mmCIF file of C-alpha atoms in Angstrom:
data_model
loop_
_atom_site.group_PDB
_atom_site.id
_atom_site.type_symbol
_atom_site.label_atom_id
_atom_site.label_comp_id
_atom_site.label_asym_id
_atom_site.label_seq_id
_atom_site.Cartn_x
_atom_site.Cartn_y
_atom_site.Cartn_z
ATOM 1 C CA MET A 1 -75.660 179.931 -57.162
ATOM 2 C CA LYS A 2 -76.619 177.041 -54.871
ATOM 3 C CA SER A 3 -74.860 176.701 -51.573
ATOM 4 C CA GLN A 4 -72.869 173.552 -50.861
ATOM 5 C CA ARG A 5 -75.332 172.575 -48.112
ATOM 6 C CA ASN A 6 -78.374 172.757 -50.416
ATOM 7 C CA SER A 7 -76.668 170.744 -53.154
ATOM 8 C CA ARG A 8 -76.053 167.897 -50.691
ATOM 9 C CA GLY A 9 -79.643 167.914 -49.453
ATOM 10 C CA LYS A 10 -81.054 167.969 -45.969
ATOM 11 C CA GLU A 11 -79.766 165.131 -43.784
ATOM 12 C CA ILE A 12 -81.885 163.624 -41.012
ATOM 13 C CA ARG A 13 -81.004 160.903 -38.504
ATOM 14 C CA PHE A 14 -84.013 159.010 -37.181
ATOM 15 C CA ARG A 15 -84.667 156.331 -34.571
ATOM 16 C CA PHE A 16 -87.398 153.714 -34.816
ATOM 17 C CA PHE A 17 -88.628 150.528 -33.173
ATOM 18 C CA LYS A 18 -90.058 147.246 -34.424
ATOM 19 C CA LYS A 19 -92.164 145.078 -32.138
ATOM 20 C CA GLY A 20 -94.694 142.264 -32.180
ATOM 21 C CA GLU A 21 -94.810 140.178 -35.337
ATOM 22 C CA PHE A 22 -92.611 142.756 -37.087
ATOM 23 C CA LYS A 23 -89.683 141.225 -35.189
ATOM 24 C CA TYR A 24 -89.891 138.381 -37.724
ATOM 25 C CA LEU A 25 -89.338 140.676 -40.706
ATOM 26 C CA SER A 26 -85.874 140.749 -42.215
ATOM 27 C CA HIS A 27 -83.754 143.881 -42.332
ATOM 28 C CA LEU A 28 -84.477 144.222 -46.061
ATOM 29 C CA ASP A 29 -88.218 144.033 -45.372
ATOM 30 C CA ILE A 30 -87.916 146.847 -42.810
ATOM 31 C CA VAL A 31 -85.919 148.942 -45.317
ATOM 32 C CA SER A 32 -88.631 148.310 -47.919
ATOM 33 C CA ILE A 33 -91.424 149.280 -45.480
ATOM 34 C CA ILE A 34 -89.734 152.564 -44.592
ATOM 35 C CA THR A 35 -88.922 153.330 -48.244
ATOM 36 C CA LYS A 36 -92.554 152.758 -49.236
ATOM 37 C CA ALA A 37 -93.730 154.887 -46.301
ATOM 38 C CA LEU A 38 -91.526 157.713 -47.586
ATOM 39 C CA ARG A 39 -93.129 157.425 -51.007
ATOM 40 C CA ARG A 40 -96.675 157.353 -49.564
ATOM 41 C CA ALA A 41 -95.893 160.382 -47.402
ATOM 42 C CA GLY A 42 -94.717 162.300 -50.468
ATOM 43 C CA ILE A 43 -91.280 162.944 -49.001
ATOM 44 C CA LYS A 44 -88.698 163.550 -51.704
ATOM 45 C CA VAL A 45 -85.491 161.620 -51.074
ATOM 46 C CA LYS A 46 -82.199 162.384 -52.772
ATOM 47 C CA TYR A 47 -80.987 159.558 -55.037
ATOM 48 C CA SER A 48 -77.475 158.429 -55.831
ATOM 49 C CA GLU A 49 -76.168 159.188 -59.284
ATOM 50 C CA GLY A 50 -75.236 156.645 -61.896
ATOM 51 C CA TYR A 51 -76.790 153.821 -63.880
ATOM 52 C CA ASN A 52 -78.892 152.371 -61.052
ATOM 53 C CA PRO A 53 -79.854 155.221 -58.680
ATOM 54 C CA LYS A 54 -80.799 154.269 -55.123
ATOM 55 C CA PRO A 55 -82.367 156.434 -52.414
ATOM 56 C CA LYS A 56 -79.782 157.882 -50.029
ATOM 57 C CA ILE A 57 -80.861 156.015 -46.897
ATOM 58 C CA ASN A 58 -78.496 154.211 -44.536
ATOM 59 C CA PHE A 59 -79.510 152.006 -41.637
ATOM 60 C CA SER A 60 -77.667 150.834 -38.551
ATOM 61 C CA SER A 61 -76.650 147.200 -38.163
ATOM 62 C CA PRO A 62 -79.651 144.889 -38.421
ATOM 63 C CA THR A 63 -81.052 143.217 -35.349
ATOM 64 C CA PRO A 64 -81.248 139.430 -35.449
ATOM 65 C CA LEU A 65 -84.431 137.926 -36.866
ATOM 66 C CA GLY A 66 -87.020 137.309 -34.146
ATOM 67 C CA ILE A 67 -85.671 140.017 -31.822
ATOM 68 C CA GLU A 68 -87.759 143.076 -30.966
ATOM 69 C CA SER A 69 -85.884 146.342 -31.238
ATOM 70 C CA LEU A 70 -86.521 149.501 -29.278
ATOM 71 C CA ALA A 71 -83.851 151.620 -30.981
ATOM 72 C CA GLU A 72 -82.730 151.180 -34.576
ATOM 73 C CA TYR A 73 -81.317 154.106 -36.508
ATOM 74 C CA GLY A 74 -81.301 155.442 -40.020
ATOM 75 C CA ASP A 75 -79.843 158.385 -41.933
ATOM 76 C CA ILE A 76 -81.627 159.901 -44.899
ATOM 77 C CA VAL A 77 -80.865 162.723 -47.337
ATOM 78 C CA LEU A 78 -83.905 164.702 -48.483
ATOM 79 C CA THR A 79 -84.400 167.088 -51.354
ATOM 80 C CA ASP A 80 -87.408 168.519 -49.465
ATOM 81 C CA ASP A 81 -86.823 171.277 -46.950
ATOM 82 C CA LEU A 82 -88.698 169.497 -44.141
ATOM 83 C CA ARG A 83 -87.971 170.034 -40.484
ATOM 84 C CA ALA A 84 -87.107 166.880 -38.547
ATOM 85 C CA ASP A 85 -90.388 166.964 -36.614
ATOM 86 C CA GLU A 86 -92.424 167.293 -39.850
ATOM 87 C CA PHE A 87 -90.505 164.352 -41.303
ATOM 88 C CA LEU A 88 -91.324 162.266 -38.218
ATOM 89 C CA GLN A 89 -95.015 163.171 -38.331
ATOM 90 C CA LYS A 90 -95.412 162.428 -42.059
ATOM 91 C CA ILE A 91 -93.680 159.048 -41.886
ATOM 92 C CA ASN A 92 -95.615 157.913 -38.834
ATOM 93 C CA PHE A 93 -98.872 158.917 -40.484
ATOM 94 C CA SER A 94 -98.029 156.775 -43.518
ATOM 95 C CA LEU A 95 -97.058 153.852 -41.231
ATOM 96 C CA LYS A 96 -100.360 154.143 -39.337
ATOM 97 C CA GLU A 97 -102.113 151.710 -41.699
ATOM 98 C CA LEU A 98 -99.506 148.995 -40.994
ATOM 99 C CA ASN A 99 -99.754 149.465 -37.262
ATOM 100 C CA GLN A 100 -103.561 149.188 -37.074
ATOM 101 C CA LYS A 101 -104.363 148.812 -33.364
ATOM 102 C CA LEU A 102 -100.876 147.811 -32.197
ATOM 103 C CA GLU A 103 -97.760 149.858 -32.752
ATOM 104 C CA ARG A 104 -95.416 147.469 -34.514
ATOM 105 C CA ILE A 105 -93.122 149.926 -36.273
ATOM 106 C CA LYS A 106 -92.795 153.621 -35.560
ATOM 107 C CA LEU A 107 -90.250 156.407 -35.802
ATOM 108 C CA ILE A 108 -89.714 157.761 -32.311
ATOM 109 C CA ASP A 109 -87.120 160.472 -32.825
ATOM 110 C CA SER A 110 -85.500 162.474 -35.595
ATOM 111 C CA ARG A 111 -83.014 165.291 -35.788
ATOM 112 C CA GLU A 112 -81.361 167.258 -38.522
ATOM 113 C CA ILE A 113 -77.688 166.601 -39.114
ATOM 114 C CA SER A 114 -76.161 169.976 -39.853
ATOM 115 C CA HIS A 115 -72.499 169.007 -39.733
ATOM 116 C CA LYS A 116 -70.315 166.031 -40.552
ATOM 117 C CA VAL A 117 -71.088 163.199 -38.113
ATOM 118 C CA PRO A 118 -69.740 159.660 -37.995
ATOM 119 C CA SER A 119 -71.622 157.055 -40.017
ATOM 120 C CA LEU A 120 -74.134 154.919 -38.172
ATOM 121 C CA MET A 121 -71.793 151.927 -38.285
ATOM 122 C CA GLU A 122 -69.047 154.021 -36.646
ATOM 123 C CA ASP A 123 -71.316 155.816 -34.214
ATOM 124 C CA ILE A 124 -73.085 152.801 -32.695
ATOM 125 C CA SER A 125 -70.572 150.716 -30.815
ATOM 126 C CA VAL A 126 -72.774 148.768 -28.396
ATOM 127 C CA GLY A 127 -75.923 146.713 -28.750
ATOM 128 C CA LEU A 128 -77.778 145.976 -25.547
ATOM 129 C CA TYR A 129 -79.907 142.830 -25.469
ATOM 130 C CA SER A 130 -82.169 141.611 -22.721
ATOM 131 C CA PHE A 131 -84.150 138.424 -22.435
ATOM 132 C CA GLU A 132 -86.555 136.902 -20.012
ATOM 133 C CA LEU A 133 -86.763 133.319 -18.770
ATOM 134 C CA THR A 134 -89.633 132.188 -16.611
ATOM 135 C CA THR A 135 -89.598 129.291 -14.219
ATOM 136 C CA THR A 136 -92.308 126.712 -14.328
ATOM 137 C CA THR A 137 -92.911 123.922 -11.868
ATOM 138 C CA GLY A 138 -92.035 120.641 -13.478
ATOM 139 C CA GLY A 139 -90.369 122.466 -16.388
ATOM 140 C CA CYS A 140 -86.731 122.489 -17.363
ATOM 141 C CA TYR A 141 -85.986 126.028 -16.072
ATOM 142 C CA THR A 142 -85.391 125.856 -12.341
ATOM 143 C CA GLU A 143 -84.199 128.719 -10.135
ATOM 144 C CA ASP A 144 -80.738 127.121 -9.922
ATOM 145 C CA PHE A 145 -80.522 126.841 -13.704
ATOM 146 C CA ILE A 146 -81.429 130.505 -14.173
ATOM 147 C CA GLN A 147 -78.971 131.676 -11.486
ATOM 148 C CA ASP A 148 -76.165 129.603 -13.057
ATOM 149 C CA LEU A 149 -76.968 131.002 -16.492
ATOM 150 C CA GLU A 150 -77.033 134.571 -15.190
ATOM 151 C CA THR A 151 -73.672 134.083 -13.431
ATOM 152 C CA LYS A 152 -72.072 132.678 -16.581
ATOM 153 C CA LEU A 153 -73.463 135.460 -18.766
ATOM 154 C CA ARG A 154 -72.257 138.174 -16.408
ATOM 155 C CA LYS A 155 -68.795 136.603 -16.292
ATOM 156 C CA ASP A 156 -68.543 136.110 -20.078
ATOM 157 C CA TYR A 157 -69.865 139.507 -21.158
ATOM 158 C CA THR A 158 -68.729 141.899 -18.489
ATOM 159 C CA SER A 159 -65.090 140.909 -18.273
ATOM 160 C CA PRO A 160 -62.631 142.092 -20.937
#
Protein backbone atom coordinates (compact mmCIF):
# COMPACT_ATOMS: atom_id res chain seq x y z
CA MET A 1 0.00 0.00 0.00
CA LYS A 2 1.29 3.47 -0.90
CA SER A 3 1.88 5.94 1.86
CA GLN A 4 -0.06 9.20 1.86
CA ARG A 5 3.17 11.16 1.26
CA ASN A 6 4.09 9.17 -1.87
CA SER A 7 0.60 9.49 -3.34
CA ARG A 8 0.83 13.29 -3.10
CA GLY A 9 4.26 13.39 -4.73
CA LYS A 10 7.43 15.12 -3.71
CA GLU A 11 7.00 18.86 -3.19
CA ILE A 12 9.83 21.31 -3.84
CA ARG A 13 9.93 25.08 -3.34
CA PHE A 14 12.44 26.85 -5.56
CA ARG A 15 13.75 30.39 -5.98
CA PHE A 16 14.90 31.88 -9.27
CA PHE A 17 15.92 35.17 -10.85
CA LYS A 18 15.31 36.83 -14.21
CA LYS A 19 17.65 39.53 -15.47
CA GLY A 20 18.72 41.33 -18.62
CA GLU A 21 16.31 41.16 -21.53
CA PHE A 22 14.34 38.45 -19.70
CA LYS A 23 12.87 41.26 -17.59
CA TYR A 24 10.70 42.04 -20.62
CA LEU A 25 9.12 38.57 -20.68
CA SER A 26 5.65 38.23 -19.23
CA HIS A 27 4.88 36.01 -16.26
CA LEU A 28 3.26 33.46 -18.59
CA ASP A 29 6.41 33.39 -20.73
CA ILE A 30 8.52 32.67 -17.63
CA VAL A 31 6.11 29.88 -16.60
CA SER A 32 6.38 28.43 -20.12
CA ILE A 33 10.20 28.59 -20.07
CA ILE A 34 10.41 26.77 -16.74
CA THR A 35 7.81 24.18 -17.81
CA LYS A 36 9.75 23.46 -21.01
CA ALA A 37 13.00 23.25 -19.03
CA LEU A 38 11.38 20.62 -16.81
CA ARG A 39 10.42 18.61 -19.87
CA ARG A 40 13.91 18.90 -21.41
CA ALA A 41 15.49 17.86 -18.11
CA GLY A 42 13.30 14.76 -18.01
CA ILE A 43 11.80 15.67 -14.64
CA LYS A 44 8.42 14.05 -14.13
CA VAL A 45 5.87 16.50 -12.74
CA LYS A 46 2.60 15.46 -11.14
CA TYR A 47 -0.47 16.61 -13.11
CA SER A 48 -3.88 17.65 -11.87
CA GLU A 49 -6.73 15.26 -12.52
CA GLY A 50 -9.72 15.94 -14.70
CA TYR A 51 -10.55 16.79 -18.29
CA ASN A 52 -7.69 19.23 -18.87
CA PRO A 53 -4.73 18.16 -16.68
CA LYS A 54 -2.14 20.82 -15.84
CA PRO A 55 1.27 20.39 -14.22
CA LYS A 56 1.20 21.05 -10.47
CA ILE A 57 3.37 24.16 -10.45
CA ASN A 58 2.53 27.37 -8.58
CA PHE A 59 4.42 30.63 -8.82
CA SER A 60 4.58 33.66 -6.56
CA SER A 61 3.04 36.96 -7.63
CA PRO A 62 4.47 38.15 -10.93
CA THR A 63 6.90 41.03 -11.04
CA PRO A 64 5.93 43.96 -13.24
CA LEU A 65 7.02 43.81 -16.87
CA GLY A 66 10.42 45.44 -17.38
CA ILE A 67 11.58 44.85 -13.79
CA GLU A 68 14.51 42.54 -13.04
CA SER A 69 13.87 40.09 -10.25
CA LEU A 70 16.42 38.59 -7.90
CA ALA A 71 13.99 36.37 -5.99
CA GLU A 72 10.86 34.83 -7.47
CA TYR A 73 9.46 31.61 -6.06
CA GLY A 74 7.70 28.52 -7.26
CA ASP A 75 6.28 25.31 -5.81
CA ILE A 76 6.24 22.08 -7.78
CA VAL A 77 4.99 18.55 -7.12
CA LEU A 78 7.12 15.80 -8.66
CA THR A 79 6.42 12.15 -9.29
CA ASP A 80 10.20 11.59 -9.43
CA ASP A 81 12.07 10.94 -6.21
CA LEU A 82 14.66 13.67 -6.83
CA ARG A 83 16.48 15.47 -4.07
CA ALA A 84 16.13 19.26 -4.12
CA ASP A 85 19.76 19.76 -5.14
CA GLU A 86 19.41 17.28 -8.05
CA PHE A 87 16.28 19.12 -9.17
CA LEU A 88 18.17 22.43 -9.12
CA GLN A 89 21.11 21.02 -11.08
CA LYS A 90 18.94 19.39 -13.78
CA ILE A 91 16.80 22.48 -14.36
CA ASN A 92 19.77 24.83 -14.54
CA PHE A 93 21.48 22.53 -17.01
CA SER A 94 18.42 22.63 -19.27
CA LEU A 95 18.26 26.45 -18.95
CA LYS A 96 21.95 26.76 -19.88
CA GLU A 97 21.14 27.04 -23.60
CA LEU A 98 18.86 30.06 -22.98
CA ASN A 99 21.44 31.79 -20.84
CA GLN A 100 24.31 31.48 -23.34
CA LYS A 101 27.04 33.79 -22.03
CA LEU A 102 24.87 35.85 -19.67
CA GLU A 103 22.79 34.42 -16.87
CA ARG A 104 19.31 35.70 -17.60
CA ILE A 105 17.22 33.11 -15.77
CA LYS A 106 18.45 30.62 -13.21
CA LEU A 107 17.19 28.68 -10.22
CA ILE A 108 19.28 29.71 -7.24
CA ASP A 109 17.80 27.68 -4.40
CA SER A 110 15.48 24.75 -3.81
CA ARG A 111 14.30 22.81 -0.81
CA GLU A 112 11.97 19.93 -0.20
CA ILE A 113 8.69 20.73 1.50
CA SER A 114 8.05 17.86 3.87
CA HIS A 115 5.12 19.32 5.79
CA LYS A 116 2.16 21.59 5.17
CA VAL A 117 3.42 25.14 4.50
CA PRO A 118 1.49 28.26 3.55
CA SER A 119 0.94 28.86 -0.16
CA LEU A 120 3.33 31.21 -1.90
CA MET A 121 0.68 33.93 -2.04
CA GLU A 122 0.21 33.66 1.74
CA ASP A 123 3.88 33.25 2.56
CA ILE A 124 5.27 36.24 0.65
CA SER A 125 3.95 39.41 2.20
CA VAL A 126 6.50 41.99 1.06
CA GLY A 127 8.06 42.90 -2.25
CA LEU A 128 11.17 45.03 -2.09
CA TYR A 129 11.92 47.23 -5.09
CA SER A 130 14.93 49.41 -5.69
CA PHE A 131 15.68 51.79 -8.51
CA GLU A 132 18.51 54.01 -9.54
CA LEU A 133 18.41 57.55 -10.90
CA THR A 134 21.54 59.22 -12.17
CA THR A 135 22.15 62.92 -12.38
CA THR A 136 23.37 64.47 -15.56
CA THR A 137 24.53 68.01 -16.08
CA GLY A 138 21.98 69.85 -18.15
CA GLY A 139 19.49 66.99 -17.69
CA CYS A 140 16.20 67.02 -15.87
CA TYR A 141 17.42 65.07 -12.80
CA THR A 142 19.18 67.46 -10.46
CA GLU A 143 20.43 66.64 -6.96
CA ASP A 144 17.53 68.62 -5.46
CA PHE A 145 15.01 66.70 -7.54
CA ILE A 146 16.43 63.35 -6.43
CA GLN A 147 16.55 64.38 -2.75
CA ASP A 148 12.93 65.60 -2.90
CA LEU A 149 11.84 62.36 -4.56
CA GLU A 150 13.68 60.25 -1.99
CA THR A 151 12.10 62.22 0.88
CA LYS A 152 8.61 61.79 -0.56
CA LEU A 153 9.11 58.07 -1.18
CA ARG A 154 10.40 57.47 2.34
CA LYS A 155 7.44 59.37 3.80
CA ASP A 156 4.83 57.62 1.63
CA TYR A 157 6.11 54.06 1.99
CA THR A 158 7.55 53.88 5.46
CA SER A 159 4.70 55.41 7.40
CA PRO A 160 1.58 53.34 8.15
